[in-house]
CSV table of C-alpha atoms in Angstrom, one decimal:
chain,number,residue,atom,x,y,z
A,1,GLN,CA,241.1,107.7,153.2
A,2,ALA,CA,242.0,110.6,150.8
A,3,ALA,CA,245.5,110.8,152.5
A,4,ARG,CA,246.1,107.1,151.9
A,5,ARG,CA,245.5,107.6,148.2
A,6,ALA,CA,247.3,110.9,147.8
A,7,HIS,CA,250.6,109.3,146.6
A,8,THR,CA,248.8,107.6,143.7
A,9,VAL,CA,247.4,110.9,142.5
A,10,VAL,CA,250.9,112.4,142.5
A,11,SER,CA,252.4,109.3,140.9
A,12,ARG,CA,249.8,109.3,138.1
A,13,SER,CA,250.3,113.0,137.3
A,14,ALA,CA,254.1,112.6,137.3
A,15,THR,CA,253.9,109.6,135.0
A,16,THR,CA,251.8,111.6,132.7
A,17,ILE,CA,254.5,114.3,132.4
A,18,GLY,CA,257.0,111.7,131.0
A,19,GLN,CA,254.3,110.2,128.8
A,20,VAL,CA,253.4,113.7,127.4
A,21,VAL,CA,257.1,114.2,126.3
A,22,HIS,CA,257.2,110.6,125.0
A,23,ASP,CA,254.1,111.2,122.8
A,24,PHE,CA,255.5,114.6,121.6
A,25,ALA,CA,258.8,112.9,120.5
A,26,GLU,CA,256.9,110.0,118.8
A,27,ASN,CA,254.6,112.4,116.9
A,28,TYR,CA,257.6,114.6,116.0
A,29,GLY,CA,259.3,111.6,114.4
A,30,LYS,CA,256.2,110.6,112.5
A,31,HIS,CA,255.8,114.2,111.2
A,32,LYS,CA,259.4,114.3,110.0
A,33,ILE,CA,258.9,111.0,108.1
A,34,ASP,CA,255.5,111.9,106.6
A,35,PRO,CA,254.5,115.5,107.1
A,36,GLU,CA,251.5,115.2,104.8
A,37,SER,CA,249.9,112.5,107.0
A,38,ASN,CA,251.2,113.7,110.4
A,39,PRO,CA,250.9,117.3,111.4
A,40,ALA,CA,253.7,118.8,113.4
A,41,PRO,CA,253.0,118.2,117.1
A,42,LYS,CA,252.4,121.2,119.4
A,43,LEU,CA,254.9,121.7,122.2
A,44,PRO,CA,253.5,120.6,125.6
A,45,VAL,CA,252.0,123.3,127.9
A,46,ASN,CA,253.2,121.8,131.2
A,47,PRO,CA,256.5,123.4,132.1
A,48,ASP,CA,258.2,120.1,133.0
A,49,ALA,CA,257.0,118.4,129.8
A,50,LEU,CA,258.0,121.5,127.8
A,51,ARG,CA,261.5,121.3,129.2
A,52,GLY,CA,261.7,117.6,128.2
A,53,ALA,CA,260.4,118.3,124.7
A,54,ARG,CA,262.9,121.1,124.2
A,55,GLY,CA,265.7,118.8,125.4
A,56,PHE,CA,264.6,116.2,122.8
A,57,LEU,CA,264.5,118.8,120.0
A,58,ALA,CA,268.0,120.1,121.0
A,59,TRP,CA,269.3,116.6,120.9
A,60,VAL,CA,267.7,116.0,117.4
A,61,ASP,CA,269.4,119.2,116.1
A,62,ASN,CA,272.8,118.6,117.8
A,63,HIS,CA,273.0,115.0,116.4
A,64,HIS,CA,271.7,115.7,112.9
A,65,VAL,CA,268.9,113.1,113.3
A,66,ILE,CA,267.2,111.9,110.2
A,67,PHE,CA,264.1,109.9,111.0
A,68,LYS,CA,263.7,106.9,108.7
A,69,TYR,CA,261.0,104.5,110.2
A,70,MET,CA,258.7,104.6,113.2
A,71,GLU,CA,256.9,101.6,114.9
A,72,ARG,CA,258.6,99.1,112.6
A,73,VAL,CA,257.6,95.4,112.9
A,74,LEU,CA,260.7,93.1,112.9
A,75,TYR,CA,261.1,89.4,112.3
A,76,SER,CA,264.0,87.0,112.3
A,77,GLU,CA,263.5,83.7,110.6
A,78,LYS,CA,267.0,82.6,111.6
A,79,TYR,CA,266.4,83.2,115.3
A,80,GLU,CA,262.6,83.0,115.4
A,81,LEU,CA,262.2,86.4,117.0
A,82,VAL,CA,259.6,89.1,116.5
A,83,GLY,CA,259.5,92.6,117.8
A,84,ARG,CA,258.5,96.2,117.1
A,85,CYS,CA,261.1,99.0,117.4
A,86,ASP,CA,260.0,102.6,118.0
A,87,LEU,CA,262.5,104.2,115.7
A,88,ILE,CA,265.2,103.7,113.0
A,89,ALA,CA,267.1,106.8,112.3
A,90,LYS,CA,270.4,108.3,111.1
A,91,VAL,CA,272.2,109.9,114.1
A,92,ASP,CA,275.4,111.7,113.4
A,93,GLY,CA,275.5,109.8,110.1
A,94,ASP,CA,275.1,106.3,111.6
A,95,LEU,CA,272.1,104.1,111.1
A,96,VAL,CA,270.7,103.2,114.6
A,97,VAL,CA,267.7,101.5,116.1
A,98,ALA,CA,266.1,103.3,119.0
A,99,ASP,CA,263.4,102.8,121.6
A,100,TYR,CA,261.5,105.5,123.5
A,101,LYS,CA,261.2,104.8,127.2
A,102,THR,CA,259.2,106.6,129.9
A,103,SER,CA,261.0,105.5,133.1
A,104,SER,CA,263.1,106.6,136.0
A,105,GLY,CA,266.3,105.3,134.5
A,106,VAL,CA,268.1,103.5,131.7
A,107,TYR,CA,268.4,99.7,132.5
A,108,PRO,CA,270.5,97.0,130.9
A,109,GLU,CA,267.4,95.1,129.7
A,110,MET,CA,266.6,98.0,127.5
A,111,PHE,CA,269.8,97.6,125.5
A,112,LEU,CA,269.4,93.8,125.4
A,113,GLN,CA,265.9,94.4,123.8
A,114,LEU,CA,267.6,96.7,121.2
A,115,ALA,CA,270.3,94.1,120.6
A,116,GLY,CA,267.5,91.8,119.4
A,117,TYR,CA,266.1,94.5,117.2
A,118,GLN,CA,269.5,95.3,115.8
A,119,ALA,CA,270.1,91.6,114.9
A,120,MET,CA,266.7,91.3,113.2
A,121,LEU,CA,267.2,94.5,111.2
A,122,ASN,CA,270.7,93.5,110.1
A,123,GLU,CA,269.4,90.1,109.0
A,124,GLU,CA,266.6,91.8,107.1
A,125,LEU,CA,269.0,94.3,105.5
A,126,ILE,CA,271.3,91.5,104.4
A,127,TYR,CA,268.5,89.6,102.8
A,128,ALA,CA,267.2,92.8,101.1
A,129,ALA,CA,270.8,93.5,99.8
A,130,LYS,CA,270.5,97.1,101.0
A,131,ARG,CA,274.1,97.2,102.0
A,132,GLN,CA,273.3,99.0,105.1
A,133,ARG,CA,273.9,98.0,108.7
A,134,ILE,CA,272.5,99.1,112.0
A,135,THR,CA,275.6,100.2,113.8
A,136,GLY,CA,274.2,101.4,117.1
A,137,ARG,CA,271.5,101.2,119.7
A,138,LEU,CA,269.9,104.2,121.4
A,139,ILE,CA,267.5,104.6,124.3
A,140,LEU,CA,265.6,107.9,124.2
A,141,ARG,CA,264.3,108.2,127.8
A,142,PHE,CA,261.8,110.6,129.2
A,143,ASP,CA,261.9,110.7,133.0
A,144,LYS,CA,258.5,109.6,134.2
A,145,ASP,CA,258.6,112.1,137.1
A,146,THR,CA,260.1,115.2,135.6
A,147,GLY,CA,259.8,114.7,131.8
A,148,ASP,CA,263.6,115.3,131.4
A,149,PHE,CA,265.1,113.9,128.3
A,150,GLU,CA,268.1,111.6,128.2
A,151,ALA,CA,269.8,109.8,125.2
A,152,LYS,CA,272.0,106.8,125.9
A,153,ARG,CA,273.8,105.1,123.0
A,154,LEU,CA,275.8,101.9,122.6
A,155,PHE,CA,277.8,101.1,119.5
A,156,ASP,CA,278.4,97.8,117.6
A,157,ASP,CA,281.3,96.6,119.8
A,158,SER,CA,278.8,95.2,122.4
A,159,GLN,CA,276.2,93.9,120.0
A,160,ASP,CA,277.4,90.2,119.8
A,161,ARG,CA,277.7,89.9,123.6
A,162,HIS,CA,274.3,91.5,124.2
A,163,PHE,CA,272.6,89.5,121.5
A,164,SER,CA,274.0,86.2,122.9
A,165,ALA,CA,272.3,87.2,126.2
A,166,VAL,CA,269.0,87.6,124.3
A,167,LEU,CA,269.3,84.1,122.8
A,168,ALA,CA,270.2,82.7,126.2
A,169,ALA,CA,267.1,84.3,127.7
A,170,LYS,CA,265.0,82.9,124.9
A,171,THR,CA,266.4,79.4,125.6
A,172,LEU,CA,265.8,79.8,129.3
A,173,ALA,CA,262.2,80.9,128.8
A,174,ARG,CA,261.6,77.8,126.5
A,175,VAL,CA,263.2,75.4,129.1
A,176,MET,CA,261.1,77.0,131.9
A,177,ARG,CA,257.9,76.5,129.9
A,178,GLY,CA,258.8,72.8,129.4
A,179,VAL,CA,259.6,72.4,133.1
A,180,LYS,CA,256.2,73.9,134.0
A,181,LEU,CA,254.5,71.5,131.6
A,182,GLU,CA,256.3,68.6,133.2
A,183,ILE,CA,255.3,69.7,136.7
A,184,ASN,CA,251.7,70.1,135.7
A,185,ALA,CA,251.6,66.8,133.9
A,186,GLY,CA,252.9,65.1,137.1
A,187,GLU,CA,250.1,66.5,139.3
A,188,GLU,CA,247.2,64.3,140.2
């Protein structure tokens, strides 16, 4: 019986490595934004998590990252969308929206999620007359098995196409809910 469960023990500890690096990066950003309320996080002790944290810190230095907001709630009145992005930052001088991910890879859905966030933020910035624009989307990934850090960035040129997919998915979800209601109403 112990042998049958052994893979879950390994899987849980491996997932924890990525989550440790994820938490370190999140707390690091909070510290950079508000050092008086958020103490600087300690580097992880686990060698794999430490390697991931150092990779993240090197990326921050190499790309001149300035943390602006963490855990920002977003809303679009125009598109009736709500979300919460992990990070808004200046990266290499560009204002970007980013999401921290603990996963085994970077997937297209991650960038579609960020396309929604980018549209909501740009709508908000236009209404606030801040004359800023989010010009890129960034996935900050911490490998769930090794803790290794990876940054993947997309620029504005794909935003319209990706956001149209978000709106299509929203429409599909609404239609599917309606079909389910019709099916359930027809049951007797």
